[in-house]
């Protein structure tokens, strides 16, 4: 029984050590994801003020992560996806472009994923601009 207790204790210590080993950069990236999810939940429940507060947290964590390691693409990717999901396409495209530059040719699969996500963000941005143009009878194709 003592061996089992010792084994469980060692296992628990390893789990705690692994959790503590997360770098400050990764912690900020994780804060971005958590705040983005919370913002979406609050927005969907009609709490726009709460959502805006979470959006501010996403931006703060992104800014902090960029300062910690400006050459690491993860924060840019997280921020790009967040911006795309919240219809902030200009910022999304800019962050995707930066992430792609930082990755270079090191990961072709990731580069392809970024290019696809960037193309989708551009399409959505153009669609949004088109919709505004045609709103209230503006931009009639037949005139």
N, CA, C and O of each residue as an XYZ file, in Angstrom:
572
protein
N       0.815     -1.190      0.000
C       0.000      0.000      0.000
C       0.865      1.264      0.000
O       0.519      2.249     -0.652
N       1.980      1.242      0.722
C       2.862      2.397      0.766
C       3.447      2.705     -0.603
O       3.633      3.871     -0.951
N       3.744      1.646     -1.399
C       4.278      1.857     -2.749
C       3.233      2.535     -3.626
O       3.567      3.410     -4.425
N       1.988      2.141     -3.485
C       0.909      2.738     -4.266
C       0.747      4.214     -3.903
O       0.583      5.056     -4.786
N       0.791      4.523     -2.626
C       0.686      5.916     -2.177
C       1.858      6.737     -2.702
O       1.678      7.869     -3.152
N       3.037      6.173     -2.645
C       4.219      6.871     -3.148
C       4.103      7.106     -4.647
O       4.440      8.187     -5.132
N       3.630      6.108     -5.384
C       3.460      6.228     -6.826
C       2.427      7.303     -7.155
O       2.627      8.102     -8.070
N       1.323      7.323     -6.408
C       0.310      8.344     -6.626
C       0.849      9.737     -6.315
O       0.551     10.694     -7.029
N       1.634      9.848     -5.265
C       2.223     11.126     -4.889
C       3.172     11.612     -5.978
O       3.137     12.781     -6.361
N       4.016     10.720     -6.476
C       4.948     11.084     -7.548
C       4.176     11.501     -8.795
O       4.535     12.481     -9.449
N       3.129     10.771     -9.124
C       2.308     11.109    -10.285
C       1.674     12.485    -10.123
O       1.662     13.285    -11.058
N       1.151     12.752     -8.939
C       0.534     14.053     -8.682
C       1.559     15.174     -8.779
O       1.264     16.239     -9.321
N       2.752     14.943     -8.262
C       3.814     15.950     -8.338
C       4.231     16.206     -9.781
O       4.517     17.344    -10.154
N       4.265     15.160    -10.588
C       4.607     15.332    -11.998
C       3.551     16.162    -12.728
O       3.884     17.003    -13.563
N       2.297     15.926    -12.413
C       1.218     16.706    -13.023
C       1.339     18.170    -12.620
O       1.205     19.058    -13.462
N       1.590     18.428    -11.346
C       1.750     19.804    -10.865
C       2.964     20.448    -11.522
O       2.900     21.608    -11.929
N       4.061     19.719    -11.631
C       5.272     20.258    -12.255
C       5.029     20.569    -13.721
O       5.491     21.593    -14.223
N       4.308     19.694    -14.413
C       4.012     19.934    -15.830
C       3.151     21.176    -15.996
O       3.370     21.965    -16.915
N       2.180     21.354    -15.119
C       1.320     22.538    -15.188
C       2.120     23.804    -14.908
O       1.891     24.841    -15.531
N       3.044     23.719    -13.983
C       3.863     24.871    -13.633
C       4.882     25.190    -14.721
O       5.402     26.304    -14.771
N       5.172     24.221    -15.596
C       6.181     24.410    -16.628
C       5.674     25.220    -17.820
O       6.445     25.515    -18.733
N       4.402     25.580    -17.827
C       3.869     26.380    -18.920
C       4.530     27.753    -18.867
O       4.537     28.419    -17.832
N       5.075     28.154    -19.987
C       5.800     29.428    -20.033
C       4.846     30.611    -19.880
O       3.652     30.483    -20.151
N       5.359     31.746    -19.453
C       4.510     32.946    -19.360
C       3.882     33.310    -20.713
O       2.747     33.785    -20.769
N       4.620     33.088    -21.785
C       4.082     33.342    -23.132
C       2.855     32.460    -23.378
O       1.808     32.940    -23.813
N       3.004     31.167    -23.093
C       1.888     30.243    -23.281
C       0.706     30.595    -22.377
O      -0.450     30.423    -22.764
N       0.997     31.082    -21.189
C      -0.065     31.502    -20.281
C      -0.870     32.652    -20.888
O      -2.097     32.677    -20.791
N      -0.176     33.597    -21.512
C      -0.879     34.712    -22.156
C      -1.697     34.229    -23.342
O      -2.816     34.694    -23.558
N      -1.143     33.295    -24.113
C      -1.893     32.729    -25.242
C      -3.140     32.004    -24.736
O      -4.205     32.093    -25.346
N      -3.005     31.295    -23.635
C      -4.156     30.603    -23.041
C      -5.194     31.598    -22.512
O      -6.397     31.354    -22.599
N      -4.720     32.721    -21.964
C      -5.644     33.760    -21.495
C      -6.453     34.313    -22.664
O      -7.641     34.603    -22.524
N      -5.801     34.457    -23.821
C      -6.503     34.948    -25.005
C      -7.661     34.021    -25.357
O      -8.783     34.466    -25.597
N      -7.367     32.733    -25.381
C      -8.380     31.740    -25.756
C      -9.528     31.741    -24.745
O     -10.700     31.737    -25.122
N      -9.180     31.745    -23.473
C     -10.214     31.724    -22.425
C     -11.091     32.972    -22.498
O     -12.315     32.879    -22.417
N     -10.462     34.143    -22.652
C     -11.241     35.389    -22.717
C     -12.098     35.432    -23.979
O     -13.216     35.946    -23.947
N     -11.592     34.904    -25.083
C     -12.371     34.878    -26.329
C     -13.610     34.001    -26.176
O     -14.697     34.372    -26.619
N     -13.444     32.845    -25.552
C     -14.599     31.962    -25.323
C     -15.615     32.625    -24.401
O     -16.821     32.542    -24.634
N     -15.127     33.276    -23.363
C     -16.016     33.948    -22.420
C     -16.733     35.115    -23.103
O     -17.915     35.350    -22.851
N     -16.027     35.839    -23.958
C     -16.648     36.944    -24.698
C     -17.792     36.429    -25.568
O     -18.862     37.034    -25.617
N     -17.563     35.320    -26.245
C     -18.608     34.746    -27.101
C     -19.821     34.332    -26.277
O     -20.962     34.580    -26.668
N     -19.571     33.710    -25.151
C     -20.670     33.283    -24.280
C     -21.463     34.492    -23.802
O     -22.693     34.486    -23.845
N     -20.772     35.518    -23.353
C     -21.453     36.714    -22.850
C     -22.237     37.404    -23.969
O     -23.371     37.838    -23.764
N     -21.628     37.502    -25.149
C     -22.312     38.127    -26.280
C     -23.580     37.355    -26.641
O     -24.629     37.954    -26.877
N     -23.480     36.036    -26.683
C     -24.627     35.193    -27.035
C     -25.746     35.274    -25.999
O     -26.908     35.018    -26.314
N     -25.397     35.627    -24.772
C     -26.403     35.783    -23.715
C     -26.942     37.214    -23.645
O     -27.765     37.537    -22.788
N     -26.463     38.070    -24.563
C     -26.931     39.446    -24.599
C     -26.168     40.397    -23.701
O     -26.557     41.557    -23.563
N     -25.098     39.938    -23.092
C     -24.287     40.775    -22.202
C     -23.163     41.424    -23.015
O     -22.012     40.990    -22.963
N     -23.518     42.464    -23.762
C     -22.536     43.117    -24.639
C     -21.433     43.813    -23.848
O     -20.277     43.825    -24.272
N     -21.776     44.382    -22.725
C     -20.778     45.053    -21.888
C     -19.772     44.033    -21.345
O     -18.569     44.291    -21.333
N     -20.259     42.893    -20.902
C     -19.379     41.833    -20.425
C     -18.501     41.289    -21.543
O     -17.328     40.978    -21.335
N     -19.091     41.179    -22.742
C     -18.326     40.707    -23.901
C     -17.209     41.687    -24.235
O     -16.084     41.275    -24.519
N     -17.514     42.978    -24.201
C     -16.486     43.994    -24.500
C     -15.346     43.944    -23.483
O     -14.182     44.142    -23.830
N     -15.695     43.677    -22.224
C     -14.654     43.560    -21.195
C     -13.734     42.372    -21.494
O     -12.522     42.457    -21.297
N     -14.310     41.274    -21.966
C     -13.499     40.096    -22.313
C     -12.662     40.354    -23.563
O     -11.528     39.885    -23.665
N     -13.221     41.100    -24.510
C     -12.467     41.462    -25.714
C     -11.248     42.286    -25.330
O     -10.169     42.114    -25.898
N     -11.423     43.179    -24.365
C     -10.285     43.970    -23.881
C      -9.213     43.058    -23.272
O      -8.018     43.320    -23.408
N      -9.649     41.992    -22.605
C      -8.699     41.033    -22.025
C      -7.947     40.278    -23.119
O      -6.754     40.008    -22.983
N      -8.644     39.939    -24.201
C      -7.982     39.267    -25.329
C      -6.888     40.178    -25.879
O      -5.756     39.742    -26.090
N      -7.231     41.435    -26.108
C      -6.269     42.394    -26.657
C      -5.074     42.592    -25.718
O      -3.930     42.676    -26.166
N      -5.347     42.664    -24.429
C      -4.267     42.858    -23.452
C      -3.328     41.656    -23.429
O      -2.109     41.817    -23.387
N      -3.890     40.463    -23.455
C      -3.058     39.253    -23.448
C      -2.253     39.154    -24.736
O      -1.093     38.743    -24.708
N      -2.854     39.527    -25.869
C      -2.143     39.518    -27.140
C      -0.967     40.497    -27.103
O       0.144     40.163    -27.515
N      -1.222     41.687    -26.613
C      -0.168     42.700    -26.516
C       0.974     42.226    -25.620
O       2.147     42.408    -25.946
N       0.626     41.628    -24.508
C       1.637     41.134    -23.567
C       2.453     39.990    -24.185
O       3.676     39.948    -24.049
N       1.763     39.065    -24.862
C       2.461     37.938    -25.493
C       3.406     38.428    -26.589
O       4.523     37.926    -26.717
N       2.960     39.410    -27.382
C       3.820     39.956    -28.440
C       5.089     40.562    -27.860
O       6.173     40.410    -28.423
N       4.949     41.244    -26.738
C       6.114     41.856    -26.095
C       7.065     40.798    -25.547
O       8.282     40.977    -25.580
N       6.508     39.693    -25.041
C       7.330     38.622    -24.471
C       8.146     37.904    -25.535
O       9.325     37.607    -25.339
N       7.501     37.629    -26.668
C       8.189     36.871    -27.726
C       7.625     37.291    -29.088
O       6.761     36.611    -29.641
N       8.114     38.403    -29.621
C       7.565     38.933    -30.870
C       7.805     38.053    -32.097
O       7.205     38.281    -33.147
N       8.661     37.068    -31.975
C       8.967     36.206    -33.124
C       8.237     34.862    -33.083
O       8.464     34.004    -33.936
N       7.366     34.683    -32.098
C       6.611     33.429    -31.978
C       5.230     33.637    -32.586
O       4.548     34.601    -32.238
N       4.801     32.755    -33.488
C       3.540     32.989    -34.210
C       2.252     32.657    -33.457
O       1.179     33.079    -33.887
N       2.321     31.919    -32.350
C       1.092     31.430    -31.724
C       0.143     32.544    -31.306
O      -1.061     32.442    -31.543
N       0.654     33.600    -30.691
C      -0.223     34.693    -30.257
C      -0.894     35.346    -31.466
O      -2.067     35.712    -31.410
N      -0.144     35.487    -32.554
C      -0.713     36.071    -33.768
C      -1.820     35.182    -34.337
O      -2.850     35.678    -34.795
N      -1.600     33.878    -34.305
C      -2.619     32.949    -34.798
C      -3.880     33.013    -33.935
O      -4.993     33.082    -34.457
N      -3.700     32.990    -32.622
C      -4.853     33.076    -31.719
C      -5.632     34.365    -31.970
O      -6.860     34.359    -32.059
N      -4.894     35.468    -32.082
C      -5.534     36.760    -32.274
C      -6.224     36.830    -33.637
O      -7.319     37.381    -33.748
N      -5.596     36.278    -34.667
C      -6.179     36.278    -36.014
C      -7.500     35.520    -36.027
O      -8.482     35.983    -36.607
N      -7.522     34.375    -35.397
C      -8.751     33.572    -35.346
C      -9.830     34.309    -34.559
O     -10.990     34.351    -34.968
N      -9.438     34.885    -33.431
C     -10.387     35.661    -32.626
C     -10.980     36.799    -33.457
O     -12.196     36.991    -33.476
N     -10.120     37.551    -34.141
C     -10.601     38.686    -34.938
C     -11.502     38.225    -36.073
O     -12.510     38.869    -36.366
N     -11.157     37.138    -36.702
C     -11.983     36.600    -37.772
C     -13.354     36.188    -37.231
O     -14.380     36.462    -37.853
N     -13.365     35.541    -36.092
C     -14.623     35.091    -35.488
C     -15.509     36.249    -35.031
O     -16.725     36.099    -34.914
N     -14.894     37.398    -34.774
C     -15.652     38.562    -34.306
C     -15.802     39.621    -35.406
O     -16.125     40.777    -35.130
N     -15.566     39.214    -36.637
C     -15.773     40.049    -37.825
C     -14.855     41.264    -37.872
O     -15.219     42.292    -38.443
N     -13.701     41.160    -37.295
C     -12.678     42.205    -37.363
C     -11.638     41.738    -38.391
O     -10.506     41.392    -38.054
N     -12.067     41.744    -39.645
C     -11.303     41.077    -40.690
C      -9.982     41.760    -41.023
O      -9.000     41.081    -41.323
N      -9.939     43.081    -40.977
C      -8.678     43.774    -41.264
C      -7.589     43.337    -40.275
O      -6.464     43.027    -40.666
N      -7.946     43.321    -38.998
C      -6.992     42.899    -37.972
C      -6.643     41.421    -38.123
O      -5.499     41.015    -37.917
N      -7.638     40.631    -38.482
C      -7.428     39.193    -38.658
C      -6.411     38.931    -39.762
O      -5.467     38.163    -39.578
N      -6.609     39.566    -40.897
C      -5.707     39.366    -42.041
C      -4.295     39.802    -41.684
O      -3.328     39.112    -42.008
N      -4.175     40.932    -41.023
C      -2.857     41.431    -40.613
C      -2.155     40.436    -39.677
O      -0.964     40.168    -39.833
N      -2.891     39.899    -38.717
C      -2.297     38.938    -37.775
C      -1.943     37.626    -38.479
O      -0.904     37.032    -38.191
N      -2.802     37.169    -39.401
C      -2.468     35.960    -40.171
C      -1.197     36.175    -40.999
O      -0.338     35.296    -41.066
N      -1.083     37.344    -41.625
C       0.105     37.632    -42.436
C       1.368     37.626    -41.583
O       2.400     37.094    -41.993
N       1.282     38.215    -40.405
C       2.446     38.235    -39.504
C       2.816     36.823    -39.073
O       3.992     36.460    -39.069
N       1.821     36.034    -38.713
C       2.083     34.648    -38.298
C       2.743     33.874    -39.432
O       3.678     33.106    -39.208
N       2.253     34.079    -40.644
C       2.823     33.371    -41.797
C       4.271     33.791    -42.028
O       5.119     32.948    -42.321
N       4.560     35.071    -41.899
C       5.943     35.548    -42.048
C       6.845     34.940    -40.976
O       7.977     34.548    -41.259
N       6.345     34.866    -39.761
C       7.146     34.310    -38.667
C       7.398     32.821    -38.851
O       8.472     32.322    -38.511
N       6.415     32.112    -39.386
C       6.592     30.674    -39.629
C       7.566     30.412    -40.771
O       8.327     29.445    -40.736
N       7.541     31.266    -41.771
C       8.394     31.045    -42.935
C       8.050     29.731    -43.607
O       6.875     29.409    -43.785
N       9.064     28.975    -43.981
C       8.861     27.685    -44.651
C       9.002     26.508    -43.696
O       9.183     25.375    -44.141
N       8.923     26.751    -42.409
C       9.190     25.691    -41.431
C       8.084     24.647    -41.327
O       8.340     23.506    -40.943
N       6.845     25.038    -41.672
C       5.719     24.115    -41.505
C       4.725     24.320    -42.652
O       3.808     25.134    -42.540
N       4.903     23.586    -43.747
C       4.027     23.775    -44.913
C       2.544     23.555    -44.609
O       1.690     24.246    -45.165
N       2.237     22.610    -43.742
C       0.834     22.345    -43.406
C       0.222     23.548    -42.676
O      -0.909     23.940    -42.963
N       0.962     24.124    -41.744
C       0.469     25.296    -41.020
C       0.335     26.485    -41.969
O      -0.621     27.256    -41.878
N       1.292     26.627    -42.875
C       1.235     27.714    -43.856
C      -0.014     27.594    -44.720
O      -0.686     28.590    -44.989
N      -0.320     26.391    -45.149
C      -1.515     26.162    -45.958
C      -2.778     26.498    -45.168
O      -3.705     27.109    -45.700
N      -2.810     26.103    -43.916
C      -3.964     26.394    -43.048
C      -4.130     27.906    -42.886
O      -5.247     28.420    -42.941
N      -3.025     28.609    -42.688
C      -3.077     30.065    -42.529
C      -3.583     30.710    -43.817
O      -4.422     31.610    -43.776
N      -3.077     30.252    -44.954
C      -3.510     30.816    -46.234
C      -5.008     30.609    -46.451
O      -5.693     31.506    -46.944
N      -5.512     29.447    -46.090
C      -6.947     29.176    -46.228
C      -7.762     30.066    -45.295
O      -8.794     30.610    -45.687
N      -7.297     30.208    -44.073
C      -8.004     31.054    -43.103
C      -7.971     32.513    -43.536
O      -8.950     33.240    -43.367
N      -6.839     32.939    -44.096
C      -6.711     34.309    -44.566
C      -7.635     34.549    -45.764
O      -8.268     35.600    -45.857
N      -7.711     33.588    -46.668
C      -8.596     33.709    -47.822
C     -10.051     33.813    -47.372
O     -10.824     34.595    -47.927
N     -10.417     33.030    -46.375
C     -11.790     33.079    -45.840
C     -12.057     34.445    -45.214
O     -13.126     35.020    -45.418
N     -11.102     34.965    -44.460
C     -11.274     36.275    -43.823
C     -11.416     37.364    -44.887
O     -12.233     38.272    -44.734
N     -10.634     37.284    -45.957
C     -10.741     38.274    -47.034
C     -12.098     38.181    -47.715
O     -12.721     39.204    -48.002
N     -12.556     36.970    -47.973
C     -13.864     36.770    -48.589
C     -14.962     37.365    -47.709
O     -15.848     38.070    -48.193
N     -14.890     37.074    -46.417
C     -15.895     37.587    -45.479
C     -15.857     39.115    -45.422
O     -16.901     39.763    -45.358
N     -14.657     39.683    -45.445
C     -14.513     41.133    -45.398
C     -15.140     41.763    -46.645
O     -15.891     42.733    -46.544
N     -14.830     41.208    -47.814
C     -15.394     41.738    -49.050
C     -16.910     41.569    -49.072
O     -17.621     42.450    -49.556
N     -17.411     40.452    -48.555
C     -18.851     40.225    -48.501
C     -19.524     41.258    -47.605
O     -20.601     41.763    -47.920
N     -18.878     41.563    -46.490
C     -19.425     42.542    -45.570
C     -19.473     43.925    -46.232
O     -20.464     44.646    -46.104
N     -18.397     44.289    -46.940
C     -18.375     45.572    -47.651
C     -19.451     45.603    -48.741
O     -20.126     46.615    -48.928
N     -19.599     44.496    -49.449
C     -20.624     44.412    -50.496
C     -22.004     44.601    -49.898
O     -22.821     45.349    -50.436
N     -22.267     43.927    -48.788
C     -23.577     44.028    -48.153
C     -23.879     45.457    -47.724
O     -25.016     45.913    -47.849
N     -22.872     46.170    -47.219
C     -23.075     47.572    -46.824
C     -23.368     48.434    -48.040
O     -24.182     49.355    -47.974
N     -22.705     48.136    -49.151
C     -22.911     48.908    -50.376
C     -24.335     48.752    -50.885
O     -24.950     49.728    -51.315
N     -24.860     47.548    -50.840
C     -26.199     47.276    -51.358
C     -27.308     47.575    -50.362
O     -28.492     47.488    -50.689
N     -26.915     47.924    -49.151
C     -27.901     48.239    -48.120
C     -28.716     49.463    -48.531
O     -28.164     50.430    -49.056
N     -29.988     49.425    -48.300
C     -30.895     50.548    -48.585
C     -30.888     50.983    -50.045
O     -31.040     52.169    -50.337
N     -30.714     50.042    -50.959
C     -30.828     50.358    -52.377
C     -29.583     50.942    -53.015
O     -29.611     51.293    -54.195
N     -28.495     51.055    -52.274
C     -27.250     51.561    -52.864
C     -26.603     50.463    -53.695
O     -26.772     49.277    -53.410
N     -25.873     50.854    -54.707
C     -25.106     49.888    -55.486
C     -25.949     49.033    -56.389
O     -25.590     47.882    -56.636
N     -27.053     49.539    -56.894
C     -27.911     48.774    -57.783
C     -27.148     48.394    -59.046
O     -26.617     49.266    -59.733
N     -27.087     47.116    -59.356
C     -26.347     46.631    -60.511
C     -26.941     47.080    -61.825
O     -26.241     47.109    -62.838
N     -28.227     47.435    -61.835
C     -28.919     47.765    -63.085
C     -28.942     49.258    -63.379
O     -29.547     49.678    -64.366
N     -28.315     50.049    -62.568
C     -28.276     51.503    -62.824
C     -26.934     51.926    -63.355
O     -26.721     53.108    -63.625
